[in-house]
Every structure is written in structure tokens, then in C-alpha cells.
Amino acid sequence: MLVDSHCHLDFPDFAEKLPALFNAMQTNGVSHALCVGVTLKGLPAVLSIAEAHENLFASVGIHPDYEDEDPVDVENLVRLAAHPKVVAIGETGLDYYRLQGDLGWQRERFRTHIRAAIAADKPLIIHTRNAAEDTLRIMREEGAERIGGVMHCFTESQTVADQAMALGFYISFSGIVTFKNAVALKEVARQVPLDRMLVETDAPYLAPMPYRGKINQPAYVRYVAESIAELRGISLEEVAEATTRNFFRMIKRTRPCS
Ligand SMILES: [Zn+2]
Ligand SMILES: [Zn+2]
């Protein structure tokens, strides 16, 4: 059994395609998925998908690429996170690749999410792009190690992975690890201890090989796990077992019997 720890099933790419997606999950041994929120306006759609499916979870947060969202405060996030299907806060973090200029608002919003996660006692889903140094600094300044969480769609160096793991965070690998040219990331996927690792699709983005360039879906997390198993010279079952256990430990929910 595998878990897709990060996908966006509320995106328009998937409208009316959900039944087929759930069938494909079953066929590929993907038992659960976490539907990650990126805006508060989009949250009702994320929640209604999670409410309708026993094996789906949800998260609450505003993605750093969404500049024009209304300001959010800790209280509001904590209140929204009380929904029974919400297991994490995010995605949040810093993105200096997509957006440039004065990104003080992005850092402030990231701090608000960390404070909300601590107050709500729910793990953080952190997105970081071209901003590892500031991301780690803010995590430390805000005491993110009190709550932990995941560095999602990890593309940074081993040093960054080590620093995030020292703060109690998991490292989540996406389809990027299956790409031929992702040489440095493959090495990180060899080094990160199995008990600190998660797998994800970030669907509809970043489809793994052999579907690179197509619309991604939770079932394809299997290819991510297979690629990691191959890199480490272990079985797919070992990767599935470890990453699924890690996921349920992170969200503090009882793992369903298999
Ligand atoms: Zn992201
Ligand atoms: Zn995402």
C-alpha cells in the first residue's frame, strides 16, 4: 500500500475524471491521498472531495505563489483546520523562483502558517523553491521543530535535507526523482533514511517517467516509489511500507489495517 502525500484533486484538470483516478489508485496499490489546499477560496472544493472519500485527507493553507489572496491570520487557519478531514497546514513556504521583488508578505504569511500549525497541533506542508536558506531560517525562528511536517516535492541539496530532518521534518520525493537528468536529487533519495521519507505526485503537475509531460495522478506515485526502490537496491514493498508508516505517523492518525 502506498500513500500519495501531496496532490491537488480539486484542480480543473480532474473535473469529472475522479472515478477513473480512484480506480487507477486501487489498481496500483495506492490506498490514500492527501488533497492539499492552495487557497482559502478553493478550500470548500478540497474539503468536499475529502469528505466524499474515506481514503482522502485534506490540508488548509495558502500557497506562496498566490500573491492576491486576502491576508490570513492564525486564528482563521486554526479554525479551518479543525475540520475532521484536515490533517495538516499548508501548502505554505517560500518561492523566489515564480515571484520576485519584495516578498516580505510571503515570509510573513509563512510565519503565520507555522504559528497556526503549532496552535492547531498539525504538521506543516512546506514548499520551497530557490529559497532554502530563508525557509530554514524562518522555520528555526518560528520553532517549527515543535510541530514538524514535510518538505514537499524536495529538489534541494543533501545539506538542506539534513537541516530539515534535524527539525523533525520528512523529505518527500515527487516524479522529479524519476527524471534522467535529476542526478543530484537521485543521490539525495539514496541518502535520506527510509524512516524520514515520503512519496508524492503533486498531481496534476510533475508526472513521473514514463508519463513525463502528461497530466499526473495519484496512482503514479507508484513510479516514484519504484524509482527510489531501484536507486537504493531495495524492494518496492519496503519503500511502500516505510513511506506509508511515515505518513500516518506524521498526520497522527491510526494506520488502517491492510
Ligand atoms: Zn508546492
Ligand atoms: Zn502542491
XYZ file of C-alpha atoms and ligand atoms in Angstrom:
260
model
C 0.000 0.000 0.000
C 1.227 3.446 -0.977
C 0.096 6.918 0.025
C 0.249 9.940 -2.268
C 1.222 12.515 0.356
C 0.559 15.539 -1.889
C -1.887 16.084 -4.759
C -4.414 18.655 -5.977
C -7.532 16.715 -6.952
C -9.732 19.827 -6.828
C -7.929 21.345 -9.855
C -9.995 21.683 -13.078
C -7.798 19.057 -14.806
C -9.653 16.418 -12.791
C -13.261 17.573 -13.075
C -15.405 14.509 -13.863
C -12.312 12.313 -14.038
C -12.221 11.416 -10.351
C -13.852 7.938 -10.572
C -11.232 6.839 -13.123
C -8.491 8.254 -10.912
C -9.728 6.297 -7.903
C -9.844 3.083 -9.945
C -6.273 3.638 -11.082
C -5.204 4.192 -7.457
C -6.693 0.859 -6.483
C -5.062 -0.965 -9.402
C -1.671 0.487 -8.438
C -1.916 -0.186 -4.715
C -2.287 3.478 -3.737
C -4.614 3.377 -0.766
C -4.703 7.006 0.411
C -4.004 10.531 -0.814
C -3.704 13.950 0.791
C -5.500 16.718 -1.131
C -3.500 19.848 -0.433
C -5.149 23.259 -0.269
C -3.521 26.211 -2.070
C -6.055 28.996 -1.391
C -8.837 29.569 1.113
C -11.306 30.256 -1.736
C -10.536 26.790 -3.078
C -10.797 25.099 0.302
C -14.503 24.123 0.109
C -13.793 22.100 -3.067
C -10.834 20.340 -1.409
C -12.917 19.565 1.669
C -15.879 18.248 -0.277
C -13.651 15.786 -2.197
C -12.098 14.621 1.077
C -15.494 14.363 2.781
C -16.842 12.193 -0.028
C -13.977 9.676 0.113
C -12.928 7.771 3.176
C -9.345 7.353 1.919
C -8.668 11.028 1.200
C -7.391 13.677 3.591
C -7.187 17.463 3.227
C -4.938 20.346 4.284
C -5.525 24.072 4.789
C -3.166 26.766 3.578
C -2.233 29.402 1.038
C 0.492 28.555 -1.465
C 3.317 31.144 -1.653
C 2.696 31.712 -5.383
C -0.772 33.169 -4.730
C 0.009 36.810 -4.124
C -3.509 38.245 -4.345
C -5.113 36.267 -1.536
C -6.707 38.080 1.399
C -4.447 38.316 4.425
C -4.844 35.352 6.742
C -4.365 35.148 10.488
C -3.501 32.340 12.863
C -6.971 32.201 14.363
C -8.647 31.771 10.996
C -6.298 28.956 9.923
C -6.700 27.152 13.233
C -10.482 27.360 12.959
C -10.454 25.954 9.397
C -8.016 23.208 10.408
C -10.492 21.896 12.981
C -12.428 20.170 10.181
C -12.227 16.392 10.837
C -10.643 15.638 7.441
C -7.895 18.266 7.761
C -4.624 16.638 8.821
C -2.040 19.338 8.002
C -1.367 23.050 7.481
C -0.169 24.069 4.008
C 0.978 24.213 1.500
C 2.974 27.145 2.683
C 6.573 28.270 2.386
C 8.664 30.461 0.099
C 9.004 30.614 -3.675
C 11.643 33.003 -5.042
C 11.521 31.352 -8.463
C 7.981 32.158 -9.569
C 7.808 35.542 -7.854
C 10.418 38.254 -7.455
C 10.647 41.683 -5.857
C 9.725 42.452 -2.285
C 8.465 39.149 -0.924
C 8.170 40.266 2.681
C 4.458 39.354 2.501
C 5.419 35.771 1.553
C 7.691 35.407 4.569
C 5.058 36.937 6.861
C 2.409 34.543 5.546
C 4.797 31.611 6.044
C 5.327 32.645 9.677
C 1.543 32.817 10.186
C 1.174 29.246 8.866
C 3.907 27.930 11.176
C 2.250 29.594 14.181
C -1.122 28.153 13.127
C 0.328 24.648 12.747
C 1.782 24.814 16.255
C -1.504 26.151 17.667
C -3.582 23.538 15.798
C -1.119 20.725 16.576
C -0.996 19.727 12.883
C 2.099 19.140 10.740
C 3.308 21.638 8.110
C 3.472 21.032 4.358
C 6.344 23.219 3.175
C 7.009 24.328 -0.391
C 10.418 25.883 -1.006
C 11.897 26.956 -4.316
C 15.104 28.989 -4.742
C 14.623 29.982 -1.111
C 16.072 27.196 1.028
C 18.161 29.449 3.267
C 15.279 31.770 4.213
C 12.888 28.823 4.536
C 15.114 27.072 7.069
C 15.864 30.322 8.913
C 12.165 31.108 9.351
C 11.431 27.504 10.363
C 14.049 27.860 13.111
C 12.961 31.338 14.187
C 9.339 30.211 14.496
C 10.123 26.948 16.294
C 8.785 24.716 13.507
C 10.555 21.757 15.136
C 7.796 21.830 17.764
C 5.355 20.558 15.150
C 7.332 19.050 12.240
C 5.867 18.161 8.880
C 7.179 17.636 5.374
C 9.416 19.362 2.837
C 7.238 18.579 -0.161
C 8.458 17.965 -3.716
C 12.031 18.083 -2.466
C 14.586 19.346 -5.004
C 17.256 20.780 -2.710
C 20.677 19.514 -1.598
C 21.544 16.882 0.987
C 22.635 19.710 3.322
C 19.159 21.248 3.171
C 17.584 17.817 3.681
C 19.803 17.232 6.731
C 18.838 20.586 8.246
C 15.112 19.954 7.675
C 15.362 16.441 9.136
C 17.149 17.894 12.173
C 13.995 19.981 12.711
C 11.901 16.804 12.618
C 10.695 17.148 9.026
C 10.147 14.412 6.483
C 11.557 14.692 2.955
C 9.015 13.996 0.210
C 10.096 12.915 -3.270
C 7.991 13.554 -6.376
C 8.182 12.425 -10.020
C 11.275 14.605 -10.451
C 13.341 11.809 -8.886
C 12.458 9.608 -11.896
C 13.873 12.105 -14.420
C 17.130 11.083 -16.051
C 18.783 14.468 -15.532
C 17.928 14.695 -11.802
C 21.313 13.264 -10.860
C 21.875 15.202 -7.626
C 18.327 14.558 -6.402
C 18.688 10.820 -7.055
C 21.709 10.882 -4.748
C 19.644 12.595 -2.026
C 16.974 9.901 -2.469
C 19.694 7.316 -1.803
C 20.893 9.078 1.355
C 17.713 10.132 3.184
C 16.907 7.450 5.787
C 13.840 5.390 4.883
C 12.128 6.396 8.104
C 12.330 10.114 7.141
C 10.969 9.750 3.604
C 7.571 10.318 1.950
C 6.431 9.984 -1.664
C 4.023 12.217 -3.588
C 2.809 13.142 -7.047
C 1.924 16.869 -6.745
C -0.678 15.918 -9.396
C -1.691 17.356 -11.830
C 1.940 18.543 -12.127
C 5.226 16.678 -12.499
C 4.164 13.295 -13.859
C 6.960 10.757 -13.346
C 8.599 8.732 -16.088
C 7.143 7.125 -18.226
C 4.384 9.755 -18.189
C 6.599 12.845 -18.064
C 4.790 15.844 -19.612
C 1.333 14.301 -19.230
C -1.265 15.103 -16.554
C -0.165 13.462 -13.327
C -2.449 11.480 -10.970
C -2.158 9.843 -7.523
C -1.784 6.320 -8.983
C 1.556 7.386 -10.479
C 3.113 7.702 -7.021
C 3.917 4.061 -7.618
C 6.515 5.074 -10.228
C 8.116 7.463 -7.735
C 8.362 4.681 -5.151
C 9.677 2.200 -7.740
C 12.357 4.633 -8.795
C 13.508 5.134 -5.178
C 13.497 1.366 -4.595
C 15.681 0.879 -7.653
C 18.082 3.658 -6.584
C 18.501 2.080 -3.146
C 18.539 -1.525 -4.324
C 15.550 -2.490 -2.175
C 12.038 -3.684 -2.982
C 9.033 -1.532 -3.826
C 7.298 -3.121 -0.827
C 9.979 -1.787 1.532
C 9.586 1.738 0.191
C 5.786 1.469 0.338
C 5.804 0.082 3.870
C 8.163 2.792 5.194
C 6.615 5.796 3.441
C 3.062 4.766 4.371
C 4.048 4.281 8.019
C 5.812 7.663 7.985
C 2.760 9.376 6.515
C 0.379 8.113 9.186
C 2.902 8.899 11.895
C 3.190 12.447 10.565
C -0.563 13.079 10.449
C -1.047 11.340 13.813
C -3.810 9.104 12.550
C -4.116 5.387 13.071
C -2.910 3.476 10.102
C -5.710 1.459 8.559
C -5.285 -2.336 8.580
C -4.166 -3.715 5.245
Zn 4.337 23.014 -3.895
Zn 1.337 21.260 -4.406
